[in-house]
Short mmCIF file of C-alpha atoms and ligand atoms in Angstrom, two decimals:
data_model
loop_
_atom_site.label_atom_id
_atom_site.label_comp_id
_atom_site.label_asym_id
_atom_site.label_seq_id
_atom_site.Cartn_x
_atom_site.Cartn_y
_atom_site.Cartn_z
CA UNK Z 1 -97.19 -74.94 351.26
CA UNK Z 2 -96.17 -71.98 349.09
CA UNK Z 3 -96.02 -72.02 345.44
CA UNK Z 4 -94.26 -70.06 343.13
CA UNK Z 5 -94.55 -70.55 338.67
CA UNK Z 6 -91.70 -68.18 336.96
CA UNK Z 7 -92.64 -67.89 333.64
CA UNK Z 8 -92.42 -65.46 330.55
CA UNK Z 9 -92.88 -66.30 327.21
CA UNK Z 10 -96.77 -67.39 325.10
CA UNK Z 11 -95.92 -71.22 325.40
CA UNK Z 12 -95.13 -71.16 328.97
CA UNK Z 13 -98.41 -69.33 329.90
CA UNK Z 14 -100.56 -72.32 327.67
CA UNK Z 15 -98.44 -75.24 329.39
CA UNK Z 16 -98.38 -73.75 333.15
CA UNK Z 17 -102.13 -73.21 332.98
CA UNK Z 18 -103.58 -76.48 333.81
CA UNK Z 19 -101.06 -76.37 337.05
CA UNK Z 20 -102.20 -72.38 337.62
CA UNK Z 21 -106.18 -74.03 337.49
CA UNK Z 22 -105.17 -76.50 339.82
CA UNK Z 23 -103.88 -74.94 342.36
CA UNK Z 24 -106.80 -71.85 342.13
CA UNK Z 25 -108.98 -74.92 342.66
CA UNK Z 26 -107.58 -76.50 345.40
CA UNK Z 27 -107.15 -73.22 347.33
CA UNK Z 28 -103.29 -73.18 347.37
CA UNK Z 29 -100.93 -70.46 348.40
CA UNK Z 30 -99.30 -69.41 344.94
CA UNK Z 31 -98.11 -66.41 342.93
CA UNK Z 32 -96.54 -65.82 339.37
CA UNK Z 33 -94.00 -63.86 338.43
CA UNK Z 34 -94.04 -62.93 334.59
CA UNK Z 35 -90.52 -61.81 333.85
CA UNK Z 36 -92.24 -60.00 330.49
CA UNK Z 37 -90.06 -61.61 327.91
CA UNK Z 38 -93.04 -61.64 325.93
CA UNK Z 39 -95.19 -58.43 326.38
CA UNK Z 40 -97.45 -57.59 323.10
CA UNK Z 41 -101.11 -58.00 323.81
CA UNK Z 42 -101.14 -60.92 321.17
CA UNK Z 43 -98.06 -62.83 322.93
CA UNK Z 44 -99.51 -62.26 326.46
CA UNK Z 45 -102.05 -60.55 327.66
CA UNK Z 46 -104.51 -62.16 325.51
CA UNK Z 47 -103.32 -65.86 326.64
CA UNK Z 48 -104.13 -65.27 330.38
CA UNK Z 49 -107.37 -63.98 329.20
CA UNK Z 50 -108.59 -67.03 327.10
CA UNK Z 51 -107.24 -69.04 329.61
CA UNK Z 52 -108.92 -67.89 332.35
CA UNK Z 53 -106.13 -66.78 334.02
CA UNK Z 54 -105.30 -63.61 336.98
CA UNK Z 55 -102.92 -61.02 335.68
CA UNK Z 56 -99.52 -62.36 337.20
CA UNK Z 57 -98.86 -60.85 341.19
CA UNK Z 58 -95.70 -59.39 339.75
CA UNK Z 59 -94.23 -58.65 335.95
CA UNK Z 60 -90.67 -57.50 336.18
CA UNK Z 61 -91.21 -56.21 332.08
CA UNK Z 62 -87.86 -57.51 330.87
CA UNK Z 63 -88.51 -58.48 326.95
CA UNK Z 64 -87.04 -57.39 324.02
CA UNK Z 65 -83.52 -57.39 325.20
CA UNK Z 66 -80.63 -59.87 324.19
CA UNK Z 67 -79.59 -62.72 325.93
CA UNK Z 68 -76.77 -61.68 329.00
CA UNK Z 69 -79.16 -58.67 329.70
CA UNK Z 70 -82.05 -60.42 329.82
CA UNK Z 71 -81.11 -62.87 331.92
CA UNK Z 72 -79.02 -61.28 334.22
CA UNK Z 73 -81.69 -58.52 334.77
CA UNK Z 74 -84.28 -61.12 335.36
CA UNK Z 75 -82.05 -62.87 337.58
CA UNK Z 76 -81.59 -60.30 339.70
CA UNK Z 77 -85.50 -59.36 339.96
CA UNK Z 78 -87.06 -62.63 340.24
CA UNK Z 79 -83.91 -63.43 343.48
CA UNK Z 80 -85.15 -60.28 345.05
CA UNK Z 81 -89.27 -61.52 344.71
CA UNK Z 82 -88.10 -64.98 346.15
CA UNK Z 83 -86.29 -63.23 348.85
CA UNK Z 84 -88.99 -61.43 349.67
CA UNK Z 85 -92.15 -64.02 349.34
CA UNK Z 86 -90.05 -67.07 350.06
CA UNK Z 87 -92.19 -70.00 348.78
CA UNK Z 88 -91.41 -73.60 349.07
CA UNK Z 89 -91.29 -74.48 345.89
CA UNK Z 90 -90.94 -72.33 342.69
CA UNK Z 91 -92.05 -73.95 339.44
CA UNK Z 92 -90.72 -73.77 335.92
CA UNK Z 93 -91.81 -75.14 332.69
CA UNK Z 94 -89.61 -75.22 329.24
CA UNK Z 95 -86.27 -73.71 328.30
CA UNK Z 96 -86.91 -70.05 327.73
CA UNK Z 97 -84.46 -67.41 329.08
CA UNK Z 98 -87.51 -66.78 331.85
CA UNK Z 99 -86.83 -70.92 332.90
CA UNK Z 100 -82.84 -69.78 333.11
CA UNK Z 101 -83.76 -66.59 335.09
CA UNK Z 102 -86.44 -68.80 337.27
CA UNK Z 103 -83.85 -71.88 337.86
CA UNK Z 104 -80.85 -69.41 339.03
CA UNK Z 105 -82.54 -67.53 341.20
CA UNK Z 106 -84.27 -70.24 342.96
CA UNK Z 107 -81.14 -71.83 343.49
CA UNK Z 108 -79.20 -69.13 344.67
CA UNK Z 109 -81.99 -68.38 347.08
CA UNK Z 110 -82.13 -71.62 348.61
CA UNK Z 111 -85.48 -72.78 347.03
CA UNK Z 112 -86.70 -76.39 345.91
CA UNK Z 113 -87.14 -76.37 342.28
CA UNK Z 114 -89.21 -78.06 339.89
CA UNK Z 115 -88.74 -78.11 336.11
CA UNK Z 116 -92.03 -78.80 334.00
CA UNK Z 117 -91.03 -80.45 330.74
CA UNK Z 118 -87.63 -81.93 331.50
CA UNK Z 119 -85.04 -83.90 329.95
CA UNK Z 120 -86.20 -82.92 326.51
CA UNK Z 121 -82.69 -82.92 324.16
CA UNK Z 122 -82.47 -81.89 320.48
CA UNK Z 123 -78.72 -82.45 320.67
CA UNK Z 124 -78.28 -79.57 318.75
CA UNK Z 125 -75.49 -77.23 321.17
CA UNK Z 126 -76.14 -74.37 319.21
CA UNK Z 127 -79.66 -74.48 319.74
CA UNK Z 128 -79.67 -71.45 323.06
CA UNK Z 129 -82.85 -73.60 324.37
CA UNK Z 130 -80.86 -76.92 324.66
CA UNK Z 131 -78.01 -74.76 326.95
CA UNK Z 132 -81.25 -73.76 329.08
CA UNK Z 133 -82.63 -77.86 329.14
CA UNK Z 134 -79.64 -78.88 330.67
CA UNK Z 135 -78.51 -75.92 333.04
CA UNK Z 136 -82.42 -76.26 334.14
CA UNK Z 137 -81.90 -80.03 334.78
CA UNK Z 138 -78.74 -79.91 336.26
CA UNK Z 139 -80.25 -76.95 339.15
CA UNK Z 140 -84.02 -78.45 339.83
CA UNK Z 141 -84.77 -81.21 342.34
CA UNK Z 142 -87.61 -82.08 340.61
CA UNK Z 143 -87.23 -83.35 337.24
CA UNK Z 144 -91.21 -83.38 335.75
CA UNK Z 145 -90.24 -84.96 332.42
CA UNK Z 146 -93.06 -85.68 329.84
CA UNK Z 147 -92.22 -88.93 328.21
CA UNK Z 148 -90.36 -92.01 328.93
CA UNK Z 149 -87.86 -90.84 326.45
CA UNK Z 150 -87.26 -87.64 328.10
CA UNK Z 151 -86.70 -89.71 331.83
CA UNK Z 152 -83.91 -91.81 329.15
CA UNK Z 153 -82.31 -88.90 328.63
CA UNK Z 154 -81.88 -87.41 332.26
CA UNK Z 155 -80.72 -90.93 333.31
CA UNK Z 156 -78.21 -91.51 330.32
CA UNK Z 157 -76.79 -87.63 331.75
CA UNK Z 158 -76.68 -88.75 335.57
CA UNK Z 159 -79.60 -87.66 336.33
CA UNK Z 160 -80.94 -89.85 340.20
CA UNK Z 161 -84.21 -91.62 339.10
CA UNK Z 162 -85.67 -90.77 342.56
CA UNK Z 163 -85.57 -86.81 340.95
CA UNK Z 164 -87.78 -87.80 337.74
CA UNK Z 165 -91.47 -88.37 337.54
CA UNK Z 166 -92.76 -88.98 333.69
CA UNK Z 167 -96.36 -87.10 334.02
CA UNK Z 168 -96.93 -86.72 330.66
CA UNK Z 169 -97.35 -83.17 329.28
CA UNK Z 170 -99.46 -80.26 330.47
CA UNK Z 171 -100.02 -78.88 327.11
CA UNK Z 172 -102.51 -81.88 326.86
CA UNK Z 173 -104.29 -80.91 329.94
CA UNK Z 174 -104.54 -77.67 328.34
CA UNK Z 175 -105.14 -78.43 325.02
CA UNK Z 176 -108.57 -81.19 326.00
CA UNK Z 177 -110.07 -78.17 328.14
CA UNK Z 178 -109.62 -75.50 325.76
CA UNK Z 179 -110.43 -77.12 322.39
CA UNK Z 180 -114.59 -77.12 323.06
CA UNK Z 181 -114.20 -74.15 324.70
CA UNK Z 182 -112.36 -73.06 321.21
CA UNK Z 183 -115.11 -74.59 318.80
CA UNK Z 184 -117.69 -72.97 320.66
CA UNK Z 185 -116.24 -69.88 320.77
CA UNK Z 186 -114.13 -69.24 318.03
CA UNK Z 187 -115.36 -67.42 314.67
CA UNK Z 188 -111.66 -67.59 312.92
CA UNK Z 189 -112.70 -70.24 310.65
CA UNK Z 190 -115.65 -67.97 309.25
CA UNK Z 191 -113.64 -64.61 309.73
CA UNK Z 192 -111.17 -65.77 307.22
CA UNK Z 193 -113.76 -68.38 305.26
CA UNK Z 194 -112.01 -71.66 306.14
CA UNK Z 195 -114.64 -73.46 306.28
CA UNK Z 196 -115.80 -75.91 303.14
CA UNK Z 197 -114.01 -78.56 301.37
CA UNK Z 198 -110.63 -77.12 299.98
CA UNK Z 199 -108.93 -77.30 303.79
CA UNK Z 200 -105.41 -75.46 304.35
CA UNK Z 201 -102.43 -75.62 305.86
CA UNK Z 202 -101.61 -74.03 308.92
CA UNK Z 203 -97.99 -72.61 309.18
CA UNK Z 204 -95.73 -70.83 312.15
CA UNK Z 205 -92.66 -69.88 312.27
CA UNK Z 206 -90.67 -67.98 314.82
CA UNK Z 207 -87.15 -70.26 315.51
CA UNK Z 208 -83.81 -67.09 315.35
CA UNK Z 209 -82.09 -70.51 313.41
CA UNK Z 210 -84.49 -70.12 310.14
CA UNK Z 211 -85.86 -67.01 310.23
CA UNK Z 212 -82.85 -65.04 311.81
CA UNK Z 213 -81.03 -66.35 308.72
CA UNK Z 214 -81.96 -64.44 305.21
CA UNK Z 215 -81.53 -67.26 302.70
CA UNK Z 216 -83.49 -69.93 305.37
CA UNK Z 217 -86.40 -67.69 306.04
CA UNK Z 218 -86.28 -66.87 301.49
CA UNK Z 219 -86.43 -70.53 301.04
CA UNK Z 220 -89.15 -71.05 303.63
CA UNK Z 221 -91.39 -68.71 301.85
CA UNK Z 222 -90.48 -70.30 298.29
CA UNK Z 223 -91.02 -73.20 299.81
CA UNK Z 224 -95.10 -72.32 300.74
CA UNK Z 225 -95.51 -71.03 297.32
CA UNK Z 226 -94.95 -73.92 295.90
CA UNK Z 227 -97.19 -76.06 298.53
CA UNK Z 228 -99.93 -73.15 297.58
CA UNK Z 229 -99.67 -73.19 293.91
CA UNK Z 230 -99.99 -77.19 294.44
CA UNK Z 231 -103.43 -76.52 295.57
CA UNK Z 232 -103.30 -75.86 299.37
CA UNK Z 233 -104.18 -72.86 300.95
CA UNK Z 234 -102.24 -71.66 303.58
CA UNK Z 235 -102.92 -69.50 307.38
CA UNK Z 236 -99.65 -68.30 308.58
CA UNK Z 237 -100.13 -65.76 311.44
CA UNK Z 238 -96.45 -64.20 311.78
CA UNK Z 239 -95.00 -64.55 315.15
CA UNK Z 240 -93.01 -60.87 316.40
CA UNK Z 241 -89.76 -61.80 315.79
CA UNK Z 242 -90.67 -63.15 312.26
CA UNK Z 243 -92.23 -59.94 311.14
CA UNK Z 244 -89.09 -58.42 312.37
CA UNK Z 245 -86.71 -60.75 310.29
CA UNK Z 246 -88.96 -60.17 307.45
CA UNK Z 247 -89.04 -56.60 307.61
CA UNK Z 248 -85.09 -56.52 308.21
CA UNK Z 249 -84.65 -58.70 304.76
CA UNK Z 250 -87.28 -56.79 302.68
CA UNK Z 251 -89.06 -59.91 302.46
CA UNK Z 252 -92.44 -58.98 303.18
CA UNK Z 253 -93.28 -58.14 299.49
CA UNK Z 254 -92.29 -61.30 298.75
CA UNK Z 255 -94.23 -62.86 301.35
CA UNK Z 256 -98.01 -60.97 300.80
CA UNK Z 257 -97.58 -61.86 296.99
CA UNK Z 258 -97.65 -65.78 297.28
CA UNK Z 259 -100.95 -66.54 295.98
CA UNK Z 260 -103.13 -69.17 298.00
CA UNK Z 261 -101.55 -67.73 301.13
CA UNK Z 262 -102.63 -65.77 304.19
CA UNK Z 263 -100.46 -63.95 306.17
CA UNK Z 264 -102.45 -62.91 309.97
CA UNK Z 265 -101.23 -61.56 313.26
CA UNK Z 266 -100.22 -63.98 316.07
CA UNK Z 267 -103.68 -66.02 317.35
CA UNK Z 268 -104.98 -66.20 320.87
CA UNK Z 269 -105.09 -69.77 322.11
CA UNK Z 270 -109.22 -70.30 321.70
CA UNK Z 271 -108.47 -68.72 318.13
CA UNK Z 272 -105.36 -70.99 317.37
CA UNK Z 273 -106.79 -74.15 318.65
CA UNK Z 274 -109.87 -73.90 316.43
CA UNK Z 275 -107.54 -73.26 313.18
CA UNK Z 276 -105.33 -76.00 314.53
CA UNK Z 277 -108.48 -78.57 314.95
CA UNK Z 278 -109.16 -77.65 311.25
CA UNK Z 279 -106.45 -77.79 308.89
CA UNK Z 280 -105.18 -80.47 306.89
CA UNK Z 281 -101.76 -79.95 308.39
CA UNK Z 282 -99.41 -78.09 309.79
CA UNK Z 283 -95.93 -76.57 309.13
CA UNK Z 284 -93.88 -75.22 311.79
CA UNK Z 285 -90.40 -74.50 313.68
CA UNK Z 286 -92.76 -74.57 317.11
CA UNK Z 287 -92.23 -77.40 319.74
CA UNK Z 288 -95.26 -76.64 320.84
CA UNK Z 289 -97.45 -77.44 317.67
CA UNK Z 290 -95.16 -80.25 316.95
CA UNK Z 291 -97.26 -81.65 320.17
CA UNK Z 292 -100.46 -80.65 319.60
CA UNK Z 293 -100.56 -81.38 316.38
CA UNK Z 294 -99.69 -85.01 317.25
CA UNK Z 295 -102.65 -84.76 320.02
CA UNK Z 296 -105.16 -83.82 317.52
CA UNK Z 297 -104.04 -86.23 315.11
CA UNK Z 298 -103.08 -83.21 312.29
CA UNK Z 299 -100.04 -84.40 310.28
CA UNK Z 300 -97.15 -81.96 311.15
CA UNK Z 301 -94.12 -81.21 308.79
CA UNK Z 302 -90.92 -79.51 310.91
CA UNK Z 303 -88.93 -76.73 309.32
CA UNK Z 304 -85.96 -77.98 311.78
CA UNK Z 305 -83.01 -80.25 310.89
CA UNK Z 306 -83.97 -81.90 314.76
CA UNK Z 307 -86.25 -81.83 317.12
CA UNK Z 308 -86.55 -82.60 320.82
CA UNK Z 309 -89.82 -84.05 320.49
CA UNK Z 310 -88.59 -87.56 318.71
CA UNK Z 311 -91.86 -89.27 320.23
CA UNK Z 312 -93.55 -87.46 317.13
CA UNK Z 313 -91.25 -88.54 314.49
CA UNK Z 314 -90.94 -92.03 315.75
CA UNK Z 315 -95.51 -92.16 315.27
CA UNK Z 316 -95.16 -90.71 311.96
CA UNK Z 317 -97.39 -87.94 313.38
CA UNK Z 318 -93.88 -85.47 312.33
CA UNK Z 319 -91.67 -85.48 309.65
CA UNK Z 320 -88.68 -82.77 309.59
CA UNK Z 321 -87.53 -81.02 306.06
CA UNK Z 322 -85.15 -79.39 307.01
CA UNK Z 323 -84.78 -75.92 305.26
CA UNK Z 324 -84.69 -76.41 301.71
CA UNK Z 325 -87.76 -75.63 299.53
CA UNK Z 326 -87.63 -78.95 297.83
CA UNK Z 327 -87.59 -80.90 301.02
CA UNK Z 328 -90.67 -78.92 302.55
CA UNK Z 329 -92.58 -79.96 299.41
CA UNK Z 330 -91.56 -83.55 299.32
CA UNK Z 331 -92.48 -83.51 303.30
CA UNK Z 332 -95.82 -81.82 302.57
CA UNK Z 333 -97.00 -84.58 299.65
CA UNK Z 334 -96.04 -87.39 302.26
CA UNK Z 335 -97.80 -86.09 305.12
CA UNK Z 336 -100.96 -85.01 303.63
CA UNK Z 337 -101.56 -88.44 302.79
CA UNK Z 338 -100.51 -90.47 305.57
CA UNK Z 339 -103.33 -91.79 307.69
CA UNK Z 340 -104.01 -89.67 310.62
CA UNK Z 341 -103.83 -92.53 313.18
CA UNK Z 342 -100.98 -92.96 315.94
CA UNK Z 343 -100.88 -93.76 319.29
CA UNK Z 344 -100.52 -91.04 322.18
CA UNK Z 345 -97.10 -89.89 322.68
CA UNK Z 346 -97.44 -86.91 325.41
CA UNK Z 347 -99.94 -88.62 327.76
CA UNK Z 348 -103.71 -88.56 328.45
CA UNK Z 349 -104.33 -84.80 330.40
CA UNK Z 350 -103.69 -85.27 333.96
CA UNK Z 351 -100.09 -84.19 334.25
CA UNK Z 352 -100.94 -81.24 336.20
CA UNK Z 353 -102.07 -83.62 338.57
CA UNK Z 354 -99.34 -86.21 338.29
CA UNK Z 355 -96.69 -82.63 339.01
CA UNK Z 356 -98.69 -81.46 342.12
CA UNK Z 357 -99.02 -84.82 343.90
CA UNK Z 358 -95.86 -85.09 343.68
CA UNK Z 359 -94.79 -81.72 344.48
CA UNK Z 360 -97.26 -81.60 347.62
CA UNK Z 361 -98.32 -84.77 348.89
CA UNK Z 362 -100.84 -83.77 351.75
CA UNK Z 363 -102.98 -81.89 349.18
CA UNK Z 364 -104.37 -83.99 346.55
CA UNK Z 365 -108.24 -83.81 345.75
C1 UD1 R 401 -88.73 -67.16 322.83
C2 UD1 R 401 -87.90 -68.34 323.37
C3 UD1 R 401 -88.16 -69.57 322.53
C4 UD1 R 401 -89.66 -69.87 322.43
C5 UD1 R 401 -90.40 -68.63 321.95
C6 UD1 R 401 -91.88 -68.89 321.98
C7 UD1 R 401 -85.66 -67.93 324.35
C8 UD1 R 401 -84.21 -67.95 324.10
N1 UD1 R 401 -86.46 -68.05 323.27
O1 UD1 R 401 -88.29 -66.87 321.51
O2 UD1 R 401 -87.52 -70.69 323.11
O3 UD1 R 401 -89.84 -70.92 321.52
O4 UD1 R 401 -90.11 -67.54 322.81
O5 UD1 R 401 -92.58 -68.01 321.15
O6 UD1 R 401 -86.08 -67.78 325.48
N2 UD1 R 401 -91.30 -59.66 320.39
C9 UD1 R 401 -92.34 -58.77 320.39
N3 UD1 R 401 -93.36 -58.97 321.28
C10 UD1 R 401 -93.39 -60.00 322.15
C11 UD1 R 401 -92.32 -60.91 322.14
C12 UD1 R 401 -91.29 -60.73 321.25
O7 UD1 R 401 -92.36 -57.81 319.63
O8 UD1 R 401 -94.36 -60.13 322.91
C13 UD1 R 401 -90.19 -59.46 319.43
C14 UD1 R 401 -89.13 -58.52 319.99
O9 UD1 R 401 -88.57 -57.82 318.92
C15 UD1 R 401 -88.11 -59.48 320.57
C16 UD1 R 401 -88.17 -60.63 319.56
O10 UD1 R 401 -89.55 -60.71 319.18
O11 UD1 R 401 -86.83 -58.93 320.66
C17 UD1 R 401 -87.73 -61.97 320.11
O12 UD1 R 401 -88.38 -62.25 321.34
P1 UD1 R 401 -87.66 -63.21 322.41
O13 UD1 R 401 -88.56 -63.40 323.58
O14 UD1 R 401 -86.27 -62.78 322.67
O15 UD1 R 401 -87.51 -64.57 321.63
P2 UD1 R 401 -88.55 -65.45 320.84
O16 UD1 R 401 -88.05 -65.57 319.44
O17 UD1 R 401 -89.93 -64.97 321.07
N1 UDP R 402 -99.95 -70.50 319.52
C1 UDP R 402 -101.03 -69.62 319.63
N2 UDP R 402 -101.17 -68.66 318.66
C2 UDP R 402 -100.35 -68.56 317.58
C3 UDP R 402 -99.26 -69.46 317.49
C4 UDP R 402 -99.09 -70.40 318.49
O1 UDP R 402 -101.83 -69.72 320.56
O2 UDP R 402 -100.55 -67.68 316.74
C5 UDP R 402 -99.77 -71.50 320.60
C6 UDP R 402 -99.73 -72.94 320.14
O3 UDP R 402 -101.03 -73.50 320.19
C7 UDP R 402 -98.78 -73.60 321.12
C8 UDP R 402 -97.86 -72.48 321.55
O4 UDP R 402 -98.48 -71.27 321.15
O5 UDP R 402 -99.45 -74.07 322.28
C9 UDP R 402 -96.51 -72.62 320.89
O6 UDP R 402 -95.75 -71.48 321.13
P1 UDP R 402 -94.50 -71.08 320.26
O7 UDP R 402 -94.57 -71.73 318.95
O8 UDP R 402 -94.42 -69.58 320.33
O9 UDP R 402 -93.28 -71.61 321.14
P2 UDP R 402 -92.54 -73.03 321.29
O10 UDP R 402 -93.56 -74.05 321.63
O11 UDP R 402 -91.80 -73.28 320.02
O12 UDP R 402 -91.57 -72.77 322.41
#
């Protein structure tokens, strides 16, 4: 059996590694296309190498553009590769443009599909991932959803239960493997002297509905000056499009003046993961760290009005604020001293597993 994994963007390279590892290991016929949506060393390259990762076979080099040219033009390429290579099954995770591109073309070419990650649902239509969710549920035939609340919300759309498998979520299986690697290896904490008894706060954010949006991505930053000047330090490395937005405002002044406050390029995974492990909490827009943070037990406030990762909200791992400065610091206070006890929400690490055994029968370990 052939096997194909579309992907494109820094969160789908973390979360389609454990199934990557797996099928290296078990000897299995694969490739990867990279459809390039993200392309700067510290978005990409750097991920496959501190995951252990081969450069993709192909990388059609299609970032930076807007939406109907992005996915049209990755359309087009990744239909031609299946065309050409013809696997069995082609693999997607998440609701990037790439996972559009992926889902399209696979149909249109006749191939089984099978989306990593679905039925998550923020309910939010103007959200572009949510239009990707569904359009990515509605084409694959295999419907790898992480939680039992994800499988609730494929069968309240429609959705046939014999499609859906709840496997839990790969970012798990990549997060347990990775974090000793990441305490062994990482020197962040001492590069930026973290270490010691004050802590900090670990903040990303990268979402076009805050920091696309001037007054949003103003109050944000008012928002961490006030957590700082309250006595937290904070690590914020600045994701691409975020030091674009802030460049486009003028806000960058604004932003290297907040005392207590550390503004650092985007992290490679080992690097991430060890500042992760350490903080007090974390403060984000990601769906991503909304998960690991609940894995590693870190309280997490959301700079998001919803999320489609309830399971974290519902443990009192999450909170959301919203976007208002007073909110984030209300949010902040709350979290920092909840206990940091709740039970597992996105499994226990063996989804890659769970997704292959189910996507090839004959060839389990
Ligand atoms: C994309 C995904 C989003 C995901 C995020 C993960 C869509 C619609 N959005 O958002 O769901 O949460 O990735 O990080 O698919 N840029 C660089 N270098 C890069 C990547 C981006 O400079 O390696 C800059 C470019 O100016 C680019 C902009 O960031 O135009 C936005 O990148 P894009 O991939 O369109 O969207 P993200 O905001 O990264
Ligand atoms: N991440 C990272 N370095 C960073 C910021 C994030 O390695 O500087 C990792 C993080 O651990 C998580 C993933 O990137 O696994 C989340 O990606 P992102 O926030 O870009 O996307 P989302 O999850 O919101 O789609």
């Amino acid at each position: 059996m052939k096997f194909a994994v579309v992907l494109g963007t820094r969160p789908e390279i973390i979360k389609c590694a454990p199934i990557l590892w797996l099928l290296r290991a078990r000897g299995l016929d694969h490739f990867v296309v990279h459809t390039g949506q993200h392309y700067s060393e510290s978005m990409d390259a750097l991920f496959f190498e501190d995951l252990g990762l081969e450069a993709p076979r192909y990388n059609l080099g299609l970032g930076g553009r807007l939406f109907g040219r992005q996915v049209s033009e990755m359309t087009r390429a990744t239909f031609a590769l299946l065309q050409t290579e013809r696997p069995d099954v082609v693999i997607v995770q998440g609701d990037t443009n790439s996972v559009l591109a992926g889902v399209l073309a696979a149909s249109k070419a006749g191939i089984r599909i099978a989306h990593v990650e679905a039925g998550l649902r923020s309910f939010d239509p103007e959200m572009s991932e949510e239009l990707n969710r569904v359009l990515a549920d509605s084409l694959a035939d295999e419907l790898l959803a992480p939680t039992e609340t994800s499988r609730k919300n494929l069968l309240d759309e429609g959705h046939d239960d014999a499609r859906i498998l709840v496997t839990g979520n790969t970012v798990v299986d990549a997060l347990l493997k990775m974090l000793p690697v990441a305490r062994a290896r990482s020197r962040v904490l001492d590069q930026h002297g973290l270490r010691g008894e004050a802590g900090y706060g670990l903040v990303t954010l990268h979402r076009p509905e805050l920091v696309d949006n001037e007054q949003r991505l103003r109050g944000a930053i008012e928002g961490m000056a006030r957590v700082s000047a309250g006595g937290l330090r904070l690590v914020f490395p600045v994701h691409p499009r975020t030091k674009k937005q802030l460049i486009a405002f003028g806000l960058e002044a604004r932003l290297g003046a907040v005392r207590g406050l550390l503004p650092i390029e985007p992290q490679g995974y080992l690097d991430f993961l060890a500042l992760q492990a350490s903080a007090q909490l974390l403060i984000t827009d990601s769906g991503g760290i909304q998960e690991e943070a609940c894995v590693l037990r870190i309280p997490c406030v959301t700079l998001r009005e919803n999320t489609e990762r309830p399971e974290t909200l519902r443990v009192g791992a999450n909170i959301l604020a919203g976007y208002s400065p007073d909110a984030l610091t209300v949010a902040v206070q709350h979290q920092l001293q909840r206990e940091h006890q709740w039970p597992d929400v996105f499994g226990e690490g063996h989804s890659a597993e769970k997704i292959l055994a189910r996507l090839d029968p004959q060839n389990q370990a």
